[in-house]
Tab-separated table of C-alpha atoms and ligand atoms in Angstrom:
chain	number	residue	atom	x	y	z
A	19	UNK	CA	-0.116	0.415	-0.236
A	20	UNK	CA	1.048	3.023	-1.030
A	21	UNK	CA	3.656	5.050	1.383
A	22	UNK	CA	2.979	2.527	4.133
A	23	UNK	CA	6.310	0.139	4.284
A	24	UNK	CA	8.209	3.575	2.502
A	25	UNK	CA	10.164	6.399	5.137
A	26	UNK	CA	11.236	9.100	3.929
A	27	UNK	CA	15.303	10.273	5.854
A	28	UNK	CA	17.032	12.441	3.982
A	29	UNK	CA	19.389	12.985	6.880
A	30	UNK	CA	19.537	9.172	7.838
A	31	UNK	CA	17.226	10.212	11.561
A	32	UNK	CA	17.396	6.212	11.635
A	33	UNK	CA	21.042	6.611	12.974
A	34	UNK	CA	19.784	8.319	15.976
A	35	UNK	CA	17.677	5.513	16.814
A	36	UNK	CA	17.650	2.958	20.128
A	37	UNK	CA	17.088	-0.477	18.682
A	38	UNK	CA	13.781	-0.589	20.799
A	39	UNK	CA	12.907	2.574	19.405
A	40	UNK	CA	12.533	1.513	15.424
A	41	UNK	CA	11.966	-2.107	16.691
A	42	UNK	CA	8.050	-0.376	18.309
A	43	UNK	CA	7.755	1.387	14.676
A	44	UNK	CA	8.554	-0.988	13.167
A	45	UNK	CA	5.781	-3.290	14.551
A	46	UNK	CA	3.831	-0.531	14.414
A	47	UNK	CA	3.989	0.508	10.154
A	48	UNK	CA	3.534	-3.486	10.042
A	49	UNK	CA	0.268	-3.736	11.860
A	50	UNK	CA	-1.024	-0.233	10.048
A	51	UNK	CA	-0.094	-2.107	6.334
A	52	UNK	CA	-2.018	-5.134	7.485
A	53	UNK	CA	-5.048	-4.289	8.756
A	54	UNK	CA	-6.293	-0.738	8.795
A	55	UNK	CA	-4.688	-0.343	4.753
A	56	UNK	CA	-6.513	-2.468	3.170
A	57	UNK	CA	-10.250	-1.342	4.559
A	58	UNK	CA	-8.661	2.482	5.225
A	59	UNK	CA	-11.299	3.738	2.153
A	60	UNK	CA	-14.354	1.632	2.519
A	61	UNK	CA	-14.804	2.890	7.015
A	62	UNK	CA	-13.976	6.495	5.959
A	63	UNK	CA	-16.899	5.103	3.641
A	64	UNK	CA	-19.110	4.632	5.210
A	65	UNK	CA	-17.936	7.042	8.837
A	66	UNK	CA	-17.440	4.044	10.490
A	67	UNK	CA	-14.758	3.494	12.784
A	68	UNK	CA	-13.499	-0.622	12.912
A	69	UNK	CA	-13.158	-0.918	16.829
A	70	UNK	CA	-11.648	-4.585	15.719
A	71	UNK	CA	-8.068	-2.877	15.839
A	72	UNK	CA	-8.090	-2.213	18.828
A	73	UNK	CA	-7.325	-5.768	20.416
A	74	UNK	CA	-3.872	-5.333	18.019
A	75	UNK	CA	-2.931	-2.217	19.087
A	76	UNK	CA	-3.608	-3.246	22.939
A	77	UNK	CA	-1.005	-6.284	21.564
A	78	UNK	CA	1.439	-3.711	20.118
A	79	UNK	CA	1.352	-1.999	23.584
A	80	UNK	CA	0.047	1.677	21.900
A	81	UNK	CA	-2.581	2.362	24.812
A	82	UNK	CA	-0.469	5.093	27.440
A	83	UNK	CA	2.383	3.444	25.689
A	84	UNK	CA	4.138	6.026	27.759
A	85	UNK	CA	3.052	5.590	30.106
A	86	UNK	CA	5.017	3.194	33.864
A	87	UNK	CA	3.295	1.329	36.316
A	88	UNK	CA	-0.158	-0.439	35.365
A	89	UNK	CA	0.145	-2.630	32.307
A	90	UNK	CA	1.222	0.326	30.673
A	91	UNK	CA	4.144	0.005	28.171
A	92	UNK	CA	6.972	1.836	30.456
A	93	UNK	CA	7.420	3.650	26.443
A	94	UNK	CA	10.333	6.268	25.692
A	95	UNK	CA	8.083	8.809	24.616
A	96	UNK	CA	10.697	8.955	21.444
A	97	UNK	CA	8.637	4.978	20.329
A	98	UNK	CA	5.339	6.993	21.249
A	99	UNK	CA	5.813	9.526	19.390
A	100	UNK	CA	7.091	7.273	16.581
A	101	UNK	CA	4.503	4.774	16.967
A	102	UNK	CA	1.994	8.022	16.497
A	103	UNK	CA	3.335	9.398	13.491
A	104	UNK	CA	3.197	5.377	12.255
A	105	UNK	CA	-0.757	4.739	12.490
A	106	UNK	CA	-1.423	8.919	11.117
A	107	UNK	CA	0.973	7.487	8.035
A	108	UNK	CA	-2.832	5.173	7.415
A	109	UNK	CA	-5.904	8.194	8.905
A	110	UNK	CA	-5.381	10.180	11.467
A	111	UNK	CA	-8.528	8.748	13.119
A	112	UNK	CA	-7.086	5.458	13.830
A	113	UNK	CA	-3.886	8.452	15.696
A	114	UNK	CA	-7.000	10.714	17.016
A	115	UNK	CA	-8.182	6.813	18.584
A	116	UNK	CA	-4.657	5.505	20.310
A	117	UNK	CA	-4.274	9.758	21.636
A	118	UNK	CA	-7.841	10.571	23.140
A	119	UNK	CA	-6.823	6.593	24.729
A	120	UNK	CA	-3.608	7.315	25.747
A	121	UNK	CA	-2.792	11.067	26.440
A	122	UNK	CA	-6.264	12.495	26.810
A	123	UNK	CA	-8.388	10.101	29.181
A	124	UNK	CA	-5.578	7.813	31.149
A	125	UNK	CA	-3.119	10.834	31.276
A	126	UNK	CA	-5.840	12.405	32.468
A	127	UNK	CA	-6.050	9.679	35.476
A	128	UNK	CA	-2.978	8.898	35.370
A	129	UNK	CA	-1.306	12.374	37.006
A	130	UNK	CA	-4.862	13.468	38.287
A	131	UNK	CA	-6.206	10.736	39.703
A	132	UNK	CA	-6.537	8.518	43.741
A	133	UNK	CA	-4.086	5.304	43.951
A	134	UNK	CA	-7.410	3.794	43.309
A	135	UNK	CA	-8.740	4.471	40.300
A	136	UNK	CA	-5.470	3.910	38.813
A	137	UNK	CA	-5.521	0.469	40.351
A	138	UNK	CA	-8.956	0.568	38.771
A	139	UNK	CA	-9.558	2.319	35.245
A	140	UNK	CA	-5.897	1.895	33.742
A	141	UNK	CA	-4.704	-1.147	33.829
A	142	UNK	CA	-8.141	-1.667	31.492
A	143	UNK	CA	-7.537	0.798	29.042
A	144	UNK	CA	-3.932	-0.759	28.738
A	145	UNK	CA	-5.205	-3.554	28.232
A	146	UNK	CA	-7.790	-2.158	25.125
A	147	UNK	CA	-10.707	-3.583	27.130
A	148	UNK	CA	-12.702	0.121	28.817
A	149	UNK	CA	-12.487	2.948	26.253
A	150	UNK	CA	-12.222	6.381	26.832
A	151	UNK	CA	-13.457	9.850	25.748
A	152	UNK	CA	-12.169	13.469	27.063
A	153	UNK	CA	-14.513	16.331	27.358
A	154	UNK	CA	-13.589	19.384	27.317
A	155	UNK	CA	-14.970	21.344	24.420
A	156	UNK	CA	-18.420	22.820	24.611
A	157	UNK	CA	-21.114	24.018	21.974
A	158	UNK	CA	-20.197	27.423	22.601
A	159	UNK	CA	-16.405	27.019	24.623
A	160	UNK	CA	-13.538	25.757	22.198
A	161	UNK	CA	-10.410	27.802	21.539
A	162	UNK	CA	-11.755	29.334	25.407
A	163	UNK	CA	-12.224	25.997	27.821
A	164	UNK	CA	-11.927	28.627	30.990
A	165	UNK	CA	-15.160	28.973	29.891
A	166	UNK	CA	-16.837	25.826	29.759
A	167	UNK	CA	-20.558	26.130	31.148
A	168	UNK	CA	-21.110	22.467	32.052
A	169	UNK	CA	-21.142	22.061	36.896
A	170	UNK	CA	-20.929	20.705	38.748
A	171	UNK	CA	-22.708	20.720	42.325
A	172	UNK	CA	-21.918	19.185	45.303
A	173	UNK	CA	-24.505	16.587	47.175
A	174	UNK	CA	-23.874	14.732	49.849
A	175	UNK	CA	-20.558	12.429	48.983
A	176	UNK	CA	-21.501	13.069	45.861
A	177	UNK	CA	-21.636	15.051	43.047
A	178	UNK	CA	-24.442	16.321	40.578
A	179	UNK	CA	-22.737	16.898	37.493
A	180	UNK	CA	-25.124	18.413	33.944
A	181	UNK	CA	-23.825	20.024	30.549
A	182	UNK	CA	-23.491	19.410	27.192
A	183	UNK	CA	-19.773	18.870	25.319
A	184	UNK	CA	-19.036	18.919	22.075
A	185	UNK	CA	-17.146	16.860	18.999
A	186	UNK	CA	-15.804	13.931	21.417
A	187	UNK	CA	-13.378	11.795	19.824
A	188	UNK	CA	-14.869	8.000	20.228
A	189	UNK	CA	-18.157	9.689	23.076
A	190	UNK	CA	-20.799	6.713	22.389
A	191	UNK	CA	-17.952	3.816	21.869
A	192	UNK	CA	-16.112	4.810	24.780
A	193	UNK	CA	-16.942	3.117	28.813
A	194	UNK	CA	-15.827	6.186	30.398
A	195	UNK	CA	-15.465	10.029	29.948
A	196	UNK	CA	-13.356	11.450	31.011
A	197	UNK	CA	-15.513	15.170	32.107
A	198	UNK	CA	-14.364	18.455	32.869
A	199	UNK	CA	-16.309	21.115	35.255
A	200	UNK	CA	-16.621	24.008	36.820
A	201	UNK	CA	-16.684	22.846	41.150
A	202	UNK	CA	-16.904	26.612	43.209
A	203	UNK	CA	-12.867	26.068	43.173
A	204	UNK	CA	-12.524	26.341	40.151
A	205	UNK	CA	-11.957	23.682	37.480
A	206	UNK	CA	-11.969	20.331	38.120
A	207	UNK	CA	-12.128	16.485	36.654
A	208	UNK	CA	-14.592	13.167	36.259
A	209	UNK	CA	-13.983	9.909	35.204
A	210	UNK	CA	-18.759	9.465	34.241
A	211	UNK	CA	-18.880	5.657	32.758
A	212	UNK	CA	-20.951	5.010	30.184
A	213	UNK	CA	-24.577	4.493	31.802
A	214	UNK	CA	-24.238	6.882	34.517
A	215	UNK	CA	-28.250	8.029	34.870
A	216	UNK	CA	-28.659	11.633	32.712
A	217	UNK	CA	-25.460	10.517	30.673
A	218	UNK	CA	-26.344	10.440	26.766
A	219	UNK	CA	-24.397	10.218	24.254
A	220	UNK	CA	-25.284	11.197	19.343
A	221	UNK	CA	-22.858	10.858	16.708
A	222	UNK	CA	-21.652	14.146	14.765
A	223	UNK	CA	-22.403	13.468	10.872
A	224	UNK	CA	-21.503	14.827	7.159
A	225	UNK	CA	-18.064	15.066	8.201
A	226	UNK	CA	-16.524	16.023	5.952
A	227	UNK	CA	-12.650	15.071	7.334
A	228	UNK	CA	-12.175	12.323	10.422
A	229	UNK	CA	-14.672	9.449	8.728
A	230	UNK	CA	-12.859	6.280	10.596
A	231	UNK	CA	-13.194	7.665	13.766
A	232	UNK	CA	-15.880	8.401	16.021
A	233	UNK	CA	-17.053	12.147	17.357
A	234	UNK	CA	-20.154	13.011	19.521
A	235	UNK	CA	-21.639	15.001	21.642
A	236	UNK	CA	-22.734	14.500	25.819
A	237	UNK	CA	-25.717	15.327	27.072
A	238	UNK	CA	-25.819	15.837	31.429
A	239	UNK	CA	-28.602	16.059	32.860
A	240	UNK	CA	-28.452	15.624	36.553
A	241	UNK	CA	-25.762	13.324	36.505
A	242	UNK	CA	-25.058	11.952	39.616
A	243	UNK	CA	-21.250	10.724	40.461
A	244	UNK	CA	-20.528	9.497	44.008
A	245	UNK	CA	-16.893	10.843	44.955
A	246	UNK	CA	-14.522	7.753	43.492
A	247	UNK	CA	-15.238	9.429	40.397
A	248	UNK	CA	-14.204	12.500	41.389
A	249	UNK	CA	-10.674	12.737	39.708
A	250	UNK	CA	-9.233	14.102	43.385
A	251	UNK	CA	-6.228	16.550	41.530
A	252	UNK	CA	-7.404	18.279	38.488
A	253	UNK	CA	-7.604	21.449	40.273
A	254	UNK	CA	-7.668	24.395	37.967
A	255	UNK	CA	-7.959	24.205	34.216
A	256	UNK	CA	-4.502	22.935	34.709
A	257	UNK	CA	-5.181	20.011	34.189
A	258	UNK	CA	-7.085	19.631	31.081
A	259	UNK	CA	-4.237	21.041	29.766
A	260	UNK	CA	-1.844	19.181	30.871
A	261	UNK	CA	-3.561	16.982	28.758
A	262	UNK	CA	-3.786	18.489	26.327
A	263	UNK	CA	0.138	18.947	25.991
A	264	UNK	CA	0.765	14.975	25.984
A	265	UNK	CA	-1.592	14.846	23.093
A	266	UNK	CA	-0.320	18.112	21.292
A	267	UNK	CA	2.449	16.008	21.700
A	268	UNK	CA	1.286	12.804	19.369
A	269	UNK	CA	0.291	15.478	16.703
A	270	UNK	CA	3.132	16.560	16.439
A	271	UNK	CA	4.942	13.126	15.173
A	272	UNK	CA	0.958	11.430	13.901
A	273	UNK	CA	0.956	14.651	10.922
A	274	UNK	CA	5.087	13.363	9.864
A	275	UNK	CA	2.925	9.953	8.933
A	276	UNK	CA	0.489	11.617	7.104
A	277	UNK	CA	2.792	14.177	4.868
A	278	UNK	CA	4.684	11.478	4.936
A	279	UNK	CA	2.568	9.027	3.171
A	280	UNK	CA	1.002	12.612	0.691
A	281	UNK	CA	4.494	13.238	-0.090
A	282	UNK	CA	5.949	9.641	-1.429
A	283	UNK	CA	2.052	9.180	-3.515
A	284	UNK	CA	2.777	12.905	-4.654
A	285	UNK	CA	7.225	11.057	-6.131
A	286	UNK	CA	5.572	7.903	-7.059
A	287	UNK	CA	2.730	9.194	-9.783
A	288	UNK	CA	4.791	11.964	-11.030
A	289	UNK	CA	7.228	9.831	-11.522
A	290	UNK	CA	5.031	7.791	-14.088
A	291	UNK	CA	2.576	10.210	-15.140
A	292	UNK	CA	3.716	11.513	-18.508
A	293	UNK	CA	2.308	14.928	-19.841
A	294	UNK	CA	2.890	16.648	-22.824
A	295	UNK	CA	6.480	14.743	-23.167
A	296	UNK	CA	8.136	13.025	-20.674
A	297	UNK	CA	6.676	12.212	-17.078
A	298	UNK	CA	5.700	15.496	-14.278
A	299	UNK	CA	8.323	14.734	-12.507
A	300	UNK	CA	11.635	16.017	-14.797
A	301	UNK	CA	9.300	19.764	-15.142
A	302	UNK	CA	10.524	21.768	-13.037
A	303	UNK	CA	7.865	23.175	-10.850
A	304	UNK	CA	7.258	19.971	-10.078
A	305	UNK	CA	10.610	19.434	-9.138
A	306	UNK	CA	11.009	22.373	-6.640
A	307	UNK	CA	7.642	21.104	-4.671
A	308	UNK	CA	8.964	17.884	-4.464
A	309	UNK	CA	11.316	19.273	-2.998
A	310	UNK	CA	9.545	21.596	-0.344
A	311	UNK	CA	7.773	19.093	-0.046
A	312	UNK	CA	11.267	16.864	1.571
A	313	UNK	CA	12.085	20.437	3.305
A	314	UNK	CA	8.933	20.422	5.889
A	315	UNK	CA	9.171	17.010	6.529
A	316	UNK	CA	12.885	16.326	7.496
A	317	UNK	CA	12.574	19.824	9.649
A	318	UNK	CA	9.473	18.728	11.655
A	319	UNK	CA	11.166	15.297	11.798
A	320	UNK	CA	13.620	17.119	13.117
A	321	UNK	CA	11.475	19.102	15.223
A	322	UNK	CA	9.534	15.761	16.854
A	323	UNK	CA	13.197	14.500	18.234
A	324	UNK	CA	14.113	17.028	20.130
A	325	UNK	CA	11.175	17.565	21.617
A	326	UNK	CA	10.942	13.863	22.205
A	327	UNK	CA	14.414	13.974	23.706
A	328	UNK	CA	13.307	17.045	25.972
A	329	UNK	CA	9.927	15.018	26.813
A	330	UNK	CA	12.517	12.277	28.500
A	331	UNK	CA	15.153	14.357	29.911
A	332	UNK	CA	11.681	16.159	31.897
A	333	UNK	CA	12.727	19.313	30.414
A	334	UNK	CA	10.119	20.055	27.943
A	335	UNK	CA	7.885	23.263	28.217
A	336	UNK	CA	4.132	22.705	26.703
A	337	UNK	CA	5.481	26.689	24.845
A	338	UNK	CA	7.792	23.782	23.030
A	339	UNK	CA	5.058	20.755	21.779
A	340	UNK	CA	2.567	23.962	20.843
A	341	UNK	CA	5.280	25.371	17.778
A	342	UNK	CA	5.535	21.424	17.142
A	343	UNK	CA	1.753	21.081	16.912
A	344	UNK	CA	1.324	24.652	14.806
A	345	UNK	CA	4.463	23.940	12.319
A	346	UNK	CA	3.764	20.793	11.474
A	347	UNK	CA	0.685	19.495	11.266
A	348	UNK	CA	0.379	23.177	9.616
A	349	UNK	CA	2.925	21.660	7.186
A	350	UNK	CA	1.394	18.679	6.822
A	351	UNK	CA	-1.817	20.416	5.830
A	352	UNK	CA	0.025	22.306	2.872
A	353	UNK	CA	1.462	19.216	1.205
A	354	UNK	CA	-1.555	17.176	1.191
A	355	UNK	CA	-3.015	19.820	0.048
A	356	UNK	CA	0.356	19.928	-2.808
A	357	UNK	CA	-0.265	16.724	-3.470
A	358	UNK	CA	-3.123	16.696	-4.086
A	359	UNK	CA	-2.678	19.465	-6.751
A	360	UNK	CA	-0.208	17.076	-8.600
A	361	UNK	CA	-2.343	14.928	-8.438
A	362	UNK	CA	-4.174	16.332	-11.014
A	363	UNK	CA	-7.762	14.794	-10.723
A	364	UNK	CA	-6.883	11.361	-9.943
A	365	UNK	CA	-5.816	14.048	-6.412
A	366	UNK	CA	-9.921	14.072	-5.403
A	367	UNK	CA	-10.961	10.141	-5.453
A	368	UNK	CA	-10.188	7.659	-3.484
A	369	UNK	CA	-7.908	5.142	-4.860
A	370	UNK	CA	-5.198	7.379	-3.277
A	371	UNK	CA	-4.793	8.316	0.515
A	372	UNK	CA	-4.213	11.787	-0.559
A	373	UNK	CA	-7.700	13.333	-0.349
A	374	UNK	CA	-8.415	11.465	3.221
A	375	UNK	CA	-5.336	12.928	4.227
A	376	UNK	CA	-6.110	15.690	3.678
A	377	UNK	CA	-9.386	15.900	4.446
A	378	UNK	CA	-7.983	14.837	7.471
A	379	UNK	CA	-5.660	16.886	8.005
A	380	UNK	CA	-7.749	20.830	8.392
A	381	UNK	CA	-9.221	18.370	11.340
A	382	UNK	CA	-5.723	18.290	13.437
A	383	UNK	CA	-5.200	22.066	11.845
A	384	UNK	CA	-8.310	22.955	14.734
A	385	UNK	CA	-8.218	20.482	17.726
A	386	UNK	CA	-5.963	20.181	20.853
A	387	UNK	CA	-5.545	24.577	19.832
A	388	UNK	CA	-6.039	26.190	15.895
A	389	UNK	CA	-3.464	26.752	14.117
A	390	UNK	CA	-4.344	30.637	15.201
A	391	UNK	CA	-4.395	29.458	19.452
A	392	UNK	CA	-0.697	27.792	18.810
A	393	UNK	CA	0.295	30.922	18.014
A	394	UNK	CA	-0.575	32.800	20.861
A	395	UNK	CA	0.102	31.001	23.526
A	396	UNK	CA	3.788	31.054	21.586
A	397	UNK	CA	3.598	35.245	20.524
A	398	UNK	CA	2.008	35.547	24.468
A	399	UNK	CA	5.200	32.878	24.872
A	400	UNK	CA	8.042	35.428	23.415
A	401	UNK	CA	6.903	38.821	24.203
A	402	UNK	CA	4.241	38.325	28.282
A	403	UNK	CA	2.106	39.884	26.509
A	404	UNK	CA	-1.404	37.859	26.352
A	405	UNK	CA	-3.273	38.652	23.142
A	406	UNK	CA	-5.750	35.758	24.202
A	407	UNK	CA	-8.507	39.152	25.721
B	5	TGC	P1	-4.126	29.778	30.623
B	5	TGC	O1	-3.585	31.248	32.010
B	5	TGC	O2	-3.354	29.779	29.626
B	5	TGC	O3	-3.516	28.647	31.811
B	5	TGC	C1	-4.367	28.168	32.770
B	5	TGC	C2	-3.384	27.577	33.730
B	5	TGC	O4	-2.952	26.116	32.684
B	5	TGC	C3	-1.590	26.299	32.905
B	5	TGC	N1	-1.013	24.966	31.874
B	5	TGC	C4	-0.853	24.467	30.885
B	5	TGC	N2	-0.160	22.808	31.240
B	5	TGC	C5	0.429	22.669	30.999
B	5	TGC	N3	-0.301	22.171	29.655
B	5	TGC	C6	-0.960	23.612	28.508
B	5	TGC	N4	-0.347	23.469	27.568
B	5	TGC	C7	-0.751	24.657	29.612
B	5	TGC	N5	-1.753	25.627	29.816
B	5	TGC	C8	-1.821	26.644	30.309
B	5	TGC	C9	-0.856	27.476	33.101
B	5	TGC	O5	0.389	27.979	33.810
B	5	TGC	C10	-2.659	27.618	33.731
B	5	TGC	O6	-1.759	27.420	35.570
B	5	TGC	P2	-2.072	28.316	36.692
B	5	TGC	O7	-1.203	26.926	37.856
B	5	TGC	O8	-1.870	29.080	36.658
B	5	TGC	O9	-3.234	28.184	36.754
B	5	TGC	O10	-5.363	29.705	30.468
B	5	TGC	P3	-6.252	31.150	29.413
B	5	TGC	O11	-7.870	30.887	29.214
B	5	TGC	O12	-6.089	31.557	29.528
B	5	TGC	O13	-6.079	29.573	27.978
B	5	TGC	C11	-5.381	29.701	26.866
B	5	TGC	C12	-5.334	28.171	25.830
B	5	TGC	C13	-6.027	28.850	24.662
B	5	TGC	C14	-3.819	28.739	26.000
B	5	TGC	C15	-5.676	27.159	26.287
B	5	TGC	O14	-7.054	27.361	26.813
B	5	TGC	C16	-6.223	27.038	25.137
B	5	TGC	O15	-4.685	25.836	24.750
B	5	TGC	N6	-7.218	26.400	24.431
B	5	TGC	C17	-7.015	25.399	23.618
B	5	TGC	C18	-8.194	24.096	23.979
B	5	TGC	C19	-8.216	23.415	23.055
B	5	TGC	O16	-6.689	22.555	22.631
B	5	TGC	N7	-8.839	22.014	23.307
B	5	TGC	C20	-8.792	20.609	22.924
B	5	TGC	C21	-9.447	19.561	23.124
B	5	TGC	S1	-9.382	18.365	23.425
B	5	TGC	C22	-9.273	17.903	21.807
B	5	TGC	O17	-9.476	18.828	20.758
B	5	TGC	C23	-8.985	16.604	21.055
B	5	TGC	S2	-8.481	16.506	19.585
B	5	TGC	C24	-9.346	14.434	19.607
B	5	TGC	C25	-7.022	13.905	20.086
B	5	TGC	O18	-6.212	14.588	20.350
B	5	TGC	O19	-6.670	12.987	18.612
B	6	FAD	P1	-13.330	28.028	17.642
B	6	FAD	O1	-12.968	28.362	19.394
B	6	FAD	O2	-14.990	28.581	18.054
B	6	FAD	O3	-12.665	28.888	16.437
B	6	FAD	C1	-12.856	29.723	16.071
B	6	FAD	C2	-12.069	29.936	14.813
B	6	FAD	O4	-11.683	31.319	15.584
B	6	FAD	C3	-10.375	29.458	14.636
B	6	FAD	O5	-10.048	29.520	13.554
B	6	FAD	C4	-9.736	29.930	15.952
B	6	FAD	O6	-7.809	29.722	15.486
B	6	FAD	C5	-10.432	31.922	16.334
B	6	FAD	N1	-10.145	31.533	17.483
B	6	FAD	C6	-10.460	31.298	18.507
B	6	FAD	N2	-10.268	31.795	19.268
B	6	FAD	C7	-9.343	33.978	18.749
B	6	FAD	C8	-8.116	34.746	18.783
B	6	FAD	N3	-8.510	34.920	20.822
B	6	FAD	N4	-8.358	34.892	18.286
B	6	FAD	C9	-8.719	34.964	16.661
B	6	FAD	N5	-8.790	34.410	17.042
B	6	FAD	C10	-8.960	33.075	17.153
B	6	FAD	N6	-12.903	18.786	21.945
B	6	FAD	C11	-12.489	16.967	23.020
B	6	FAD	O7	-12.802	18.329	24.346
B	6	FAD	N7	-11.874	16.876	23.419
B	6	FAD	C12	-12.179	15.716	21.666
B	6	FAD	O8	-12.044	14.659	22.002
B	6	FAD	C13	-12.545	16.604	20.530
B	6	FAD	N8	-12.249	15.130	19.414
B	6	FAD	C14	-12.431	15.987	18.160
B	6	FAD	C15	-12.484	15.515	17.438
B	6	FAD	C16	-12.694	16.225	15.814
B	6	FAD	C17	-13.163	15.771	14.033
B	6	FAD	C18	-12.847	17.775	16.491
B	6	FAD	C19	-13.186	18.818	14.746
B	6	FAD	C20	-12.480	18.619	17.348
B	6	FAD	C21	-12.067	18.072	18.226
B	6	FAD	N9	-12.675	18.979	19.168
B	6	FAD	C22	-12.148	18.128	21.236
B	6	FAD	C23	-12.949	20.023	19.867
B	6	FAD	C24	-11.540	20.397	19.166
B	6	FAD	O9	-10.448	20.779	20.527
B	6	FAD	C25	-12.063	22.368	18.531
B	6	FAD	O10	-12.389	22.408	18.228
B	6	FAD	C26	-10.531	22.877	18.376
B	6	FAD	O11	-10.485	23.590	20.015
B	6	FAD	C27	-11.715	24.710	18.415
B	6	FAD	O12	-12.134	25.324	18.630
B	6	FAD	P2	-13.761	25.451	18.429
B	6	FAD	O13	-13.945	24.527	17.288
B	6	FAD	O14	-14.847	25.598	19.105
B	6	FAD	O15	-13.143	27.037	16.971
């Protein structure tokens, strides 16, 4: 399958990887080639997510791969990033499934949960037996989660939740939702299990992007949860935002995979497609496009490799993750659009993966903090001036 088993490695970055990192990458690449690529266009066409992949991803140690203990694989962050890259080389929706499970739902419990909650949920989530989703965005609060209207009030020894979360990946297939709500003291988080009275989900249809991924609305009407379902260490907006840092890290790597697939597909195409007297690859304008694509992929790879080193060293800053997410996703989107153009009419059909990646990347550019929101995060960091309000 196009782009699945070939690398783009102009600067021999492979030499900088440890054997275990390459092993993790190669195992996921083989899985994707074997199990995902033959089916993905059908799932995209029919707006379905292939749940049969979950157990296989769990067997590969993908869920919570960079978390330690609780049945998680305890891989380093470069191995984790390479896994995200290989998943997204197939489809951004597949990487999204793994990101939400690992970096958002599992990480929320890992970082803000009690020991009992970690023991209860994380091993089952690592095994793919429990699926999680992460409800931060609301119909009227996307870039500005601090404005959320979902409320939790104390009721005896428990809590009552009311509110709506929208655009929630995995929402209707999740066994548990991490839900962020305002209480008197500020923002905090809850684990709401499927089937809890008053908790309902419905799917958002008609998407032209992320069609092989489930996106839902979550409604909470007087949902009662006990203290055992409250994340005790989630105090303030910092708690969900620290989960976003984990997910943005994986997205920065994932975007390289989508870009690589588009680039390799366009490269193959222009070598064989003849117009006028010779292959398209022989024309200067076509070559310039390819060189620009290769350059952006290579820069994105270098950013991620360094980011992974910083994360493993424990010195990575959220703003560095914003830099990587903003740059890499935007570069991938431009590469996908250019590749689409280079295939001419063939660029719009699902015989080739480019149009699917291009449409998916529109979402990736928006979720987890839009391109402009990342710009404002970086602008605030370098100037000390807050331009959000
Ligand atoms: P602000 O004052 O900036 O921050 C509040 C507190 O949080 C801390 N903080 C962070 N901590 C860790 N990681 C980060 N990335 C952090 N960003 C901020 C900050 O230090 C502060 O701590 P403290 O202790 O001083 O209180 O809050 P603000 O209201 O001004 O926030 C602005 C902004 C824009 C940075 C933030 O709200 C933002 O990032 N907005 C974008 C929203 C977003 O990305 N939503 C994503 C929803 S999840 C999703 O899309 C999943 S997609 C599926 C998939 O991943 O595949
Ligand atoms: P808005 O915030 O309304 O932004 C609209 C436009 O205004 C954007 O261009 C933005 O950059 C710009 N803008 C906003 N504020 C400013 C400003 N201050 N200055 C200049 N420009 C500004 N959320 C979850 O919580 N969990 C999930 O699992 C999840 N999965 C998703 C899956 C999909 C397929 C999609 C599409 C979204 C998902 N989201 C999820 C929601 C996602 O995080 C939000 O869509 C995103 O944060 C942007 O919010 P918004 O759509 O409300 O756009």
